[in-house]
Every structure is written in C-alpha cells, then in structure tokens.
Amino acid sequence: MTGFPLYWARPVPKGLEGLIELALDLRWSWNHTADEFWHRIAPEMWEKTGNPWLILQNSSAKRLEALLADATSRRLLDEYLSDHREHLRGSTWFQRAYGQVKLSVAYFCMEFGLSEALPIYSGGLGILAGDYLKAASDLGVPSVGVGLLYQQGYFRQALDASGRQLEFFPYNDPSQLPVTPVLDSEGEWLKVELAFPGRTLLLRTWEAQVGRTKLYLLDSNDPMNDAADRGITSELYGGGAELRLRQEIVLGIGGWRVLEKMGKQIDVCHLNEGHAAFAVLERARDFMNENGHPFGVAMTATRAGNIFTTHTPVEAGFDRFEPDLMRRYLGSYSSELDIDLDTLLALGRVDPNDTYEPFNMAFLAIRGCSFVNGVSRLHGEVSRRIFQPLFYRIPRWEVPVTSVTNGVHTPSWDSAAADDLWSNACGKGRWLDTMDNLEADVKAIPDKVIWEFRCSSRKHLVEHARERISWQLASLGASIEEISKSKNLLDSNAMTIGFARRFATYKRPTLLLHDQDRLVRILTSSDRPVQLIIAGKAHPNDAGGKTMIKAWSDFVRRYDVRHHAVFIDDYDMALAQHLVEGVDLWINTPRRPWEACGTSGMKTLVNGGLNLSELDGWWAEAYQPELGWALGDGREHGDDPGWDDKEADQLYQILEDEVIPCFYDRDSSGIPVAWVARVRASMAELSPRFSANRMVREYVEGVYIPSADAYWSRAADGAREAAVVNRWLGQMERHWEELRLDKLEIEEEDS
C-alpha cells in the first residue's frame, strides 16, 4: 500500500518529474537547498506561501517547459534531486548505533506542526510533534506519525481597527496541500470503518512524506458519511465534548486500524498527549484477534510497548467524557473487546466502581502504557502529583511518571545566517549525530562574527515586521500615507524583545503592561531604546485571552508607541520562524508550574537569542546566570494577584538594571562584549541540550528499545509471560487487603 504521487498532480513536462518528488517531501520545510529553485518558478507565491506543492499545482505547462529550456534551471534541478536522494540513502545515527535492533514506532498526536503549508496544528503540542518527526527522519529512527487531516484546521487571526481578535476558518483544499491519498493493493483509496451509533463511519487515509518518515492522516469527509460525520475532522479543537470524543475515537481506534490494514508491525506505540489513548484499546483488540487471548492478557502484553507523554500541567486540563456519552459511542466497542462497558469505563476513572465519574483519557493512557513521562523535569514532578490518586498505595516520589524534556528541531528554526554560522563552526552534519563537539566549536567563534550575525538577523526581522504591519494596515483600509509610514516602524539597531504565544490567562501575556508608564520609559529611552514585537492567538471561546490581546493594542494606541511596540496578527509557524531568528531577547511569563515545558524560547537558542523567563518548564532546568535571566523565586504562588505585582516589578527591574545595560555597554569596536559572551555560551551549551536530536535519541535509547524488548518478551511463546503477569496482577488485586506485615526484623551485616 502506498501513496500515489500523481493522484492529484497536474502533468509535468517529461524530464521534470523530479519536481513532484521534491515538492511532496516536506523535507523542504527544514532543508532550504532548493529554495532558490522554487523562487525561480513563482517568486510571489513562494514568498507568500513557502509551499512548493502549491507552486507546482498552479504553474502553467508553459512556465514549467521554460525550465527545460533553461540550462541553469535544469542543472539546479539535477543537483537538488541528487542531493535529496543521496541524503535519504545515506547512513544515519540509528543505523550506525542500533542497526541490528528490531524497532518500529507509531507516534500518535492530535496535531502536527510541520509547516504553515500543512495547517493542521494550533500551537506547542503540534509543533513538538512536527519537530519529533523531522528529527526522527534526520536520525533514521524507524517511525511513522498518525494524525488527522482537518478540513479547516485551526483558525486564522486578524485584528479589527480597535484591536479585537477576529477569527477565520479557510478551507484546506487537499489538492493544494503536500499530501496524497494512500492506495491499497487494489489501487483503491485505503479506508477503514468505525461503528458509530446506528451507522458506520468511513475514514480516508492520506500520507505526508517527511524525509525518511511518513505521517498518516485520517479524514472523515467521505461522501458516504452523514453530513455531521463528514465534519468530524473539520476543525482542530472546535465544537463540544461529543465532537471531541468522535475525533479521539477516529485518532486512536481509526489510526491503529490504518496501521494494521497497511500491514505495519508496530513495536512501540507513542501517545503524544491523552487524545490518542483509545489506541491502547485497539492495539489490545488487535492482539486478541491475532493470538486468541482475552482482553486482560492482551492489555498486559501490549502495555509493555505503549508510551504516554503528557503535556498537561493541571489535572483539569485532561479530556473527560460523561458516562452516557461514552456508552453511546463505545457500548458496542466493548463487546469487540469481549468485556462489559463498565470494565472499559473503569480504565478511565480514579474509582473504578463510581459509575458517575467521567471518563478521563489521561487515566486510560496511564493504565494502558508502561512508560509515562512529563516534558520537563519540573513537569515530571507536577505530573506525579497530578496522578497520585491513581497510585494512592505508594508515596508520591514513587508514582511511575518520569520526564523527557522536550527539544526543538534546530534545522527548522535556524535562519540562513545561523545555518552558515553553525556550518562554518561545526560542519553541515552537526544535527545528524550525537553533537559531541558542538559546544567547543561554537565557543571558538569570535565576538565580531557573532555580533555581526546578530545585527544582520535583527535587521531582517525588522524588515519583515514592517512588511507584516503594512499588510495589516492595508486590510483595515488604512490610507496610503499611513501604510507608507509603517515602512519606518521599529529600529534595526535597537534592542528587540519578542513575546509570542497563545494568549491564555495562566501565561500572563499582559504582565509587561502592569505599569504602563514605566514600560513606556523603558521603550522610549533616548540613548538605550527598546522595542517589542508581540504576537499570539486566543482560543475563539476564550474571552479573557481576547481581552489581553486588545490590551496590547490599546497600550500602543494610548501611548503612541507604535515605533517601539507592534502586535503582528495571525501568529503561525512562518511568523514564529522570523521572530525567533531575529529577537535579541525572548520573554516568557507563565505562572509556575503551569508551563509544562514551553519550547518557544528554545527556538531562539540556535539563532543567538537570549531568554528572560519564569523559572518554569524547560527554563527551570536550563537557567544559569551566564546564559540568560530568570523571573520568579522558583516556587508556586497560584494566581495570587499580589505575586503578579511583585513579578511585574521584578521583570521591569531585570530589564532596566541588567538586560538593557548588558546589551548597550559596548567596547571600542562597538561590540557589547558581555552580551556576546552570553549569546555564545547560550548557543554552545543550550542549543544541543534542548534540541529534538537529543530528545529523540533519549526516547530511543531510554524508552523505545527497552519497551520494544519488553513487549516482545511478553508476546513470545503465545504470550506466555503476559498470561503469567496478568494472572499475578489479578491475584494481587484480589488479595491485596489480606496482606499483613507481621513482624519486622533488622539485621546488620559486616561489610
């Protein structure tokens, strides 16, 4: 079974078939070798969309034929194709280190942020999932992704004249996305079926090529489905509880059935958040059918090969579904598992006997997985506290939840200038292996080189920000004069702070506005000016988040500081790339410990940006005085407004007394030596440590390989070990209350 690239493609002239191969491999989202070539074909479309597949679909035969007549274009295409194929055939870290290991990983997630050209993501969870797949490709880890192909995806944002958020839901035309249908052995579209109340749901399967990895996406928009069911995959994080349950059944049960129908032999099933937890049930059902064992034995066997990564820092953040809703949609499914519905529902409850307790997807994931991890060290501690009720018989520090700190795919987030800087210092293959010598190589880069690189990066960001603001003004009907003036906003030489994220109360995106007069003084200093570039979306139903967005627009207008502070709308991956490439300082102000990890600040590292952040998430383990600045005292204060006041004052003070002087204190050559020293140390020490390269290798070596071994051990010999373990677990559960510690004796032995 395979995706058939020409299914959607317009015919291309003979000799240019390689264009389809290049355009359909999302490796172009982080390998920019062929950017010049796509720019040659359609410069305006390339600048606007960055989507080679869209360019190919919308280029005339005449335009493509002109490429054949141009010797330079033909040569470039041959070079890019050769480079692309050579890379995919090349030796990888996994092959060299674990070439004899049997391993196949399926990575399930509700969203994947690979590129703005495939808008099926909303924020950090999806970006992390996309970075995971890219790093798995670079390292050669045998894995596939499983997700949903949304007809609308997450909303697009605009601001009206008063700064209020507006939401738009453009249609994702599959023919314009870099995906292709998966066809079965008969040449028909690969589909799977799910039993829904009173009907059968059909799911179509799509494929996105991500270098050496593949991402399989399910879509309910089949004409054979009811109108309501066709909309199951319409919108990411939209609708109510019933739509969310349908989506999660499609992802978990439907996703595993796609893998099974394609003949994929999966050793490790990795759930990135609890949305996909139903996959553990379907994997057990699959095992039951193949091996003839009851559900309990099947769960015991497959649990060994299931992994659950939680990103949720508060217990209320997990998806829950009322018992009646679960009965409607999973009543018949429980019979397929050969268990009663109450047994199934007990897997998602703290108290298995409480028939009124809602079904918690995270609890199902924990009970169906052998390895559970948070996404930073601090989040691991928080998660042990959250899940303590499931393990009430053991102390909190023994709750079986550990941590694997997130990392970002550095080749996706470095600028062209950063890529050149790193390549000159460390070589082109620096992110493809163990990164052993990177720190020493980066620390040898001269001050002058680093500072010129940073000044150039800031200048490019300012130019992009001006262009985006002019687009915003034009869309609001601004005068030609006002649009023209926007070309002079911001200053390429001023210290530039970036603040961009989802606007939610716990992230405190208006903490900087606590004392607006003081902030204005900081921004408008005559000799040490500072400028802010702000971006972010609030969920359409989050009135508080929308109010905070408007607060920034009101501030800029009220104090007339548009030359020092701008809010750029429609925050997406494309804008994020520009921001993290150019800002001098990235600020993050969540309430500890509600930022599970927070990877946005990691993306600035490779580009020489520094961090000033709350001691939460990744920064709680990364912070050192010589690498950046810390906000807070490392303790939890909840939503105490008094503490917010103190931290706002601390934030201003750090900027005034430490950050800004460090940036503007220059030597005789005009170089801020102390600032550059921090930049160099941050790049050298933190970029490798908080990269997706490190994260994926940590999963492979510390989680995947042991889990795969455990799964095959339990599944061997007709699942004999799983049957033994399941029987022992049953005995322990039945007789636990009869256990007694009768007599305690302590003996000392001579050493």
CSV table of C-alpha atoms in Angstrom, one decimal, residues 283-558:
chain,number,residue,atom,x,y,z
A,283,ARG,CA,-3.9,-2.4,19.9
A,284,ALA,CA,-5.1,-4.9,22.6
A,285,ARG,CA,-8.1,-5.9,20.4
A,286,ASP,CA,-5.7,-6.5,17.5
A,287,PHE,CA,-3.5,-8.6,19.8
A,288,MET,CA,-6.6,-10.6,20.9
A,289,ASN,CA,-7.6,-11.4,17.4
A,290,GLU,CA,-4.1,-12.5,16.4
A,291,ASN,CA,-3.3,-14.6,19.5
A,292,GLY,CA,-6.7,-15.7,20.8
A,293,HIS,CA,-6.1,-14.3,24.3
A,294,PRO,CA,-8.7,-12.5,26.5
A,295,PHE,CA,-8.5,-8.7,26.9
A,296,GLY,CA,-6.6,-8.7,30.2
A,297,VAL,CA,-3.7,-10.8,28.7
A,298,ALA,CA,-3.7,-8.7,25.6
A,299,MET,CA,-3.5,-5.4,27.6
A,300,THR,CA,-0.7,-6.9,29.7
A,301,ALA,CA,1.3,-7.8,26.6
A,302,THR,CA,0.7,-4.6,24.6
A,303,ARG,CA,1.1,-2.3,27.6
A,304,ALA,CA,4.8,-3.1,27.6
A,305,GLY,CA,5.2,-1.4,24.2
A,306,ASN,CA,3.0,1.6,24.8
A,307,ILE,CA,4.3,5.1,25.8
A,308,PHE,CA,2.4,8.1,27.1
A,309,THR,CA,3.8,11.6,27.1
A,310,THR,CA,1.7,14.1,28.9
A,311,HIS,CA,1.9,17.9,28.3
A,312,THR,CA,-0.8,18.9,30.8
A,313,PRO,CA,0.3,20.8,33.9
A,314,VAL,CA,-3.1,20.9,35.6
A,315,GLU,CA,-5.5,18.0,36.4
A,316,ALA,CA,-8.4,19.9,34.9
A,317,GLY,CA,-6.7,20.1,31.6
A,318,PHE,CA,-7.3,16.4,30.6
A,319,ASP,CA,-10.2,15.5,28.3
A,320,ARG,CA,-13.1,14.0,30.2
A,321,PHE,CA,-16.3,12.5,28.9
A,322,GLU,CA,-19.6,11.8,30.7
A,323,PRO,CA,-20.6,8.1,31.1
A,324,ASP,CA,-23.7,8.5,29.0
A,325,LEU,CA,-21.7,9.8,26.1
A,326,MET,CA,-19.2,7.0,26.4
A,327,ARG,CA,-22.0,4.4,26.5
A,328,ARG,CA,-23.4,5.8,23.2
A,329,TYR,CA,-20.1,5.6,21.3
A,330,LEU,CA,-18.2,2.7,23.0
A,331,GLY,CA,-21.0,0.4,24.1
A,332,SER,CA,-20.7,-1.8,21.0
A,333,TYR,CA,-16.9,-1.5,21.0
A,334,SER,CA,-16.6,-3.0,24.5
A,335,SER,CA,-18.2,-6.2,23.1
A,336,GLU,CA,-15.4,-6.3,20.4
A,337,LEU,CA,-13.0,-6.3,23.4
A,338,ASP,CA,-15.1,-9.1,25.0
A,339,ILE,CA,-15.5,-7.1,28.1
A,340,ASP,CA,-18.5,-5.3,29.6
A,341,LEU,CA,-18.8,-1.5,29.2
A,342,ASP,CA,-18.3,-0.9,33.0
A,343,THR,CA,-14.9,-2.7,32.8
A,344,LEU,CA,-13.9,-0.4,29.9
A,345,LEU,CA,-15.0,2.7,31.7
A,346,ALA,CA,-13.2,1.8,34.8
A,347,LEU,CA,-9.9,2.2,32.9
A,348,GLY,CA,-10.6,5.9,32.8
A,349,ARG,CA,-11.6,6.5,36.4
A,350,VAL,CA,-9.9,7.1,39.7
A,351,ASP,CA,-12.6,4.9,41.4
A,352,PRO,CA,-13.4,2.0,39.1
A,353,ASN,CA,-16.7,1.5,41.0
A,354,ASP,CA,-18.0,5.0,40.7
A,355,THR,CA,-20.4,4.8,37.7
A,356,TYR,CA,-21.0,8.6,37.8
A,357,GLU,CA,-17.3,9.6,37.4
A,358,PRO,CA,-16.4,10.9,34.0
A,359,PHE,CA,-14.0,9.0,31.8
A,360,ASN,CA,-10.5,10.6,31.8
A,361,MET,CA,-8.4,10.0,28.7
A,362,ALA,CA,-5.2,10.5,30.6
A,363,PHE,CA,-6.1,7.8,33.1
A,364,LEU,CA,-6.7,5.4,30.2
A,365,ALA,CA,-3.4,6.3,28.8
A,366,ILE,CA,-1.6,5.7,32.1
A,367,ARG,CA,-3.3,2.3,32.6
A,368,GLY,CA,-2.5,1.3,29.0
A,369,CYS,CA,1.1,2.3,28.9
A,370,SER,CA,4.3,1.0,30.6
A,371,PHE,CA,6.2,4.3,30.4
A,372,VAL,CA,4.7,7.7,31.3
A,373,ASN,CA,6.6,10.9,31.1
A,374,GLY,CA,6.3,14.7,31.5
A,375,VAL,CA,8.0,17.1,29.2
A,376,SER,CA,10.4,18.7,31.6
A,377,ARG,CA,12.0,17.8,34.9
A,378,LEU,CA,9.6,20.1,36.8
A,379,HIS,CA,6.6,18.8,34.8
A,380,GLY,CA,7.6,15.3,35.8
A,381,GLU,CA,7.3,16.3,39.4
A,382,VAL,CA,4.0,18.1,38.8
A,383,SER,CA,2.6,15.0,36.9
A,384,ARG,CA,3.5,12.7,39.8
A,385,ARG,CA,1.4,15.0,42.0
A,386,ILE,CA,-1.5,15.0,39.5
A,387,PHE,CA,-1.6,11.3,39.0
A,388,GLN,CA,-1.1,10.4,42.7
A,389,PRO,CA,-4.8,9.5,43.1
A,390,LEU,CA,-4.3,6.6,40.7
A,391,PHE,CA,-1.4,5.3,42.8
A,392,TYR,CA,-2.7,6.0,46.3
A,393,ARG,CA,-0.9,3.0,47.8
A,394,ILE,CA,2.6,4.4,47.1
A,395,PRO,CA,4.3,7.7,48.0
A,396,ARG,CA,4.3,10.5,45.5
A,397,TRP,CA,8.0,10.2,44.7
A,398,GLU,CA,7.4,6.6,43.6
A,399,VAL,CA,4.5,7.4,41.3
A,400,PRO,CA,5.7,5.8,38.0
A,401,VAL,CA,6.0,9.1,36.0
A,402,THR,CA,9.4,10.3,34.8
A,403,SER,CA,10.4,13.0,32.3
A,404,VAL,CA,11.9,13.5,28.9
A,405,THR,CA,12.4,17.2,28.4
A,406,ASN,CA,11.2,18.5,25.0
A,407,GLY,CA,13.6,19.8,22.4
A,408,VAL,CA,13.2,21.7,19.1
A,409,HIS,CA,14.2,20.7,15.6
A,410,THR,CA,17.1,23.1,15.2
A,411,PRO,CA,17.3,23.0,11.4
A,412,SER,CA,13.7,24.0,11.2
A,413,TRP,CA,14.2,27.1,13.3
A,414,ASP,CA,17.6,28.4,12.4
A,415,SER,CA,17.9,31.3,9.9
A,416,ALA,CA,20.0,31.1,6.8
A,417,ALA,CA,22.6,33.2,8.5
A,418,ALA,CA,22.6,31.0,11.6
A,419,ASP,CA,22.9,27.9,9.4
A,420,ASP,CA,26.0,29.5,7.8
A,421,LEU,CA,27.5,30.4,11.2
A,422,TRP,CA,27.0,26.9,12.6
A,423,SER,CA,28.1,25.2,9.4
A,424,ASN,CA,31.4,27.2,9.4
A,425,ALA,CA,32.0,26.3,13.0
A,426,CYS,CA,30.7,22.8,13.3
A,427,GLY,CA,30.1,21.3,9.8
A,428,LYS,CA,26.9,20.6,7.8
A,429,GLY,CA,26.1,17.3,9.6
A,430,ARG,CA,26.1,18.7,13.1
A,431,TRP,CA,22.5,17.8,13.9
A,432,LEU,CA,22.6,14.3,12.4
A,433,ASP,CA,24.6,12.5,15.1
A,434,THR,CA,25.5,12.8,18.8
A,435,MET,CA,26.6,16.5,18.6
A,436,ASP,CA,29.7,15.6,20.7
A,437,ASN,CA,32.0,18.6,19.7
A,438,LEU,CA,29.4,21.3,19.1
A,439,GLU,CA,30.0,23.2,22.4
A,440,ALA,CA,33.7,23.6,22.0
A,441,ASP,CA,33.4,24.6,18.3
A,442,VAL,CA,30.8,27.3,19.0
A,443,LYS,CA,32.8,28.7,21.9
A,444,ALA,CA,35.6,29.4,19.4
A,445,ILE,CA,33.6,31.8,17.3
A,446,PRO,CA,35.0,35.3,17.6
A,447,ASP,CA,33.0,38.2,19.1
A,448,LYS,CA,32.9,40.2,15.9
A,449,VAL,CA,31.4,37.3,13.9
A,450,ILE,CA,28.7,36.7,16.5
A,451,TRP,CA,27.7,40.3,16.8
A,452,GLU,CA,27.6,40.9,13.0
A,453,PHE,CA,25.4,37.8,12.7
A,454,ARG,CA,23.1,39.1,15.4
A,455,CYS,CA,22.8,42.6,13.9
A,456,SER,CA,22.0,41.1,10.5
A,457,SER,CA,19.4,38.8,12.0
A,458,ARG,CA,17.7,41.7,13.8
A,459,LYS,CA,17.6,43.8,10.7
A,460,HIS,CA,15.9,41.0,8.7
A,461,LEU,CA,13.2,40.7,11.5
A,462,VAL,CA,12.6,44.4,11.5
A,463,GLU,CA,12.1,44.4,7.7
A,464,HIS,CA,9.7,41.5,7.9
A,465,ALA,CA,7.8,43.1,10.8
A,466,ARG,CA,7.4,46.3,8.8
A,467,GLU,CA,6.0,44.4,5.8
A,468,ARG,CA,3.5,42.5,8.0
A,469,ILE,CA,2.3,45.7,9.6
A,470,SER,CA,1.8,47.3,6.2
A,471,TRP,CA,-0.4,44.2,5.2
A,472,GLN,CA,-2.4,44.6,8.4
A,473,LEU,CA,-3.0,48.3,7.8
A,474,ALA,CA,-4.0,47.7,4.2
A,475,SER,CA,-6.5,45.1,5.2
A,476,LEU,CA,-8.1,47.6,7.6
A,477,GLY,CA,-8.4,50.2,4.8
A,478,ALA,CA,-5.6,52.5,6.0
A,479,SER,CA,-4.6,55.4,3.9
A,480,ILE,CA,-1.6,55.1,1.5
A,481,GLU,CA,0.2,57.6,3.7
A,482,GLU,CA,-0.3,55.6,6.8
A,483,ILE,CA,0.8,52.4,5.1
A,484,SER,CA,3.9,54.2,3.8
A,485,LYS,CA,4.8,55.4,7.3
A,486,SER,CA,4.7,51.8,8.5
A,487,LYS,CA,7.8,51.1,6.4
A,488,ASN,CA,9.8,53.2,9.0
A,489,LEU,CA,8.5,51.5,12.2
A,490,LEU,CA,11.0,50.0,14.6
A,491,ASP,CA,14.8,50.4,14.5
A,492,SER,CA,17.2,47.8,13.2
A,493,ASN,CA,19.8,48.9,15.9
A,494,ALA,CA,17.5,48.9,18.9
A,495,MET,CA,17.3,46.0,21.4
A,496,THR,CA,14.4,43.8,20.2
A,497,ILE,CA,12.3,41.8,22.6
A,498,GLY,CA,10.0,39.0,21.3
A,499,PHE,CA,6.8,37.9,23.1
A,500,ALA,CA,4.6,35.5,21.2
A,501,ARG,CA,2.4,32.6,22.4
A,502,ARG,CA,-1.1,31.6,22.9
A,503,PHE,CA,-2.9,34.3,24.9
A,504,ALA,CA,-4.2,32.5,27.9
A,505,THR,CA,-4.6,33.8,31.5
A,506,TYR,CA,-2.0,31.4,33.0
A,507,LYS,CA,0.6,32.6,30.5
A,508,ARG,CA,0.2,36.2,31.8
A,509,PRO,CA,0.8,37.9,28.4
A,510,THR,CA,0.0,41.3,29.9
A,511,LEU,CA,2.4,41.1,32.8
A,512,LEU,CA,4.6,43.7,31.0
A,513,LEU,CA,1.6,46.1,31.0
A,514,HIS,CA,1.4,46.1,34.8
A,515,ASP,CA,3.0,49.6,35.0
A,516,GLN,CA,2.4,51.1,31.5
A,517,ASP,CA,4.2,54.4,32.3
A,518,ARG,CA,7.3,52.5,33.4
A,519,LEU,CA,7.2,50.3,30.3
A,520,VAL,CA,6.9,53.4,28.1
A,521,ARG,CA,10.0,54.9,29.7
A,522,ILE,CA,11.9,51.7,29.0
A,523,LEU,CA,10.8,51.6,25.4
A,524,THR,CA,11.4,55.2,24.5
A,525,SER,CA,14.8,55.8,26.2
A,526,SER,CA,16.8,58.2,24.0
A,527,ASP,CA,20.1,56.5,24.4
A,528,ARG,CA,19.1,52.9,25.1
A,529,PRO,CA,15.8,52.3,23.2
A,530,VAL,CA,13.9,49.0,23.4
A,531,GLN,CA,11.3,47.6,21.0
A,532,LEU,CA,8.7,44.9,21.4
A,533,ILE,CA,7.3,42.6,18.8
A,534,ILE,CA,4.2,40.8,20.1
A,535,ALA,CA,2.1,38.1,18.5
A,536,GLY,CA,-0.3,35.4,19.6
A,537,LYS,CA,-3.8,34.0,19.3
A,538,ALA,CA,-6.5,33.5,21.9
A,539,HIS,CA,-8.9,30.5,21.6
A,540,PRO,CA,-12.1,31.7,19.9
A,541,ASN,CA,-14.0,30.8,23.1
A,542,ASP,CA,-11.5,32.5,25.5
A,543,ALA,CA,-12.9,35.9,26.2
A,544,GLY,CA,-10.1,36.6,28.7
A,545,GLY,CA,-7.4,35.9,26.2
A,546,LYS,CA,-9.1,38.1,23.6
A,547,THR,CA,-9.2,40.9,26.2
A,548,MET,CA,-5.5,40.6,26.8
A,549,ILE,CA,-4.8,40.9,23.0
A,550,LYS,CA,-6.9,44.1,22.9
A,551,ALA,CA,-5.0,45.4,25.9
A,552,TRP,CA,-1.8,45.5,23.9
A,553,SER,CA,-3.4,47.3,21.0
A,554,ASP,CA,-4.9,49.8,23.4
A,555,PHE,CA,-1.5,50.4,25.0
A,556,VAL,CA,0.2,51.1,21.7
A,557,ARG,CA,-2.5,53.5,20.7
A,558,ARG,CA,-2.9,55.2,24.0
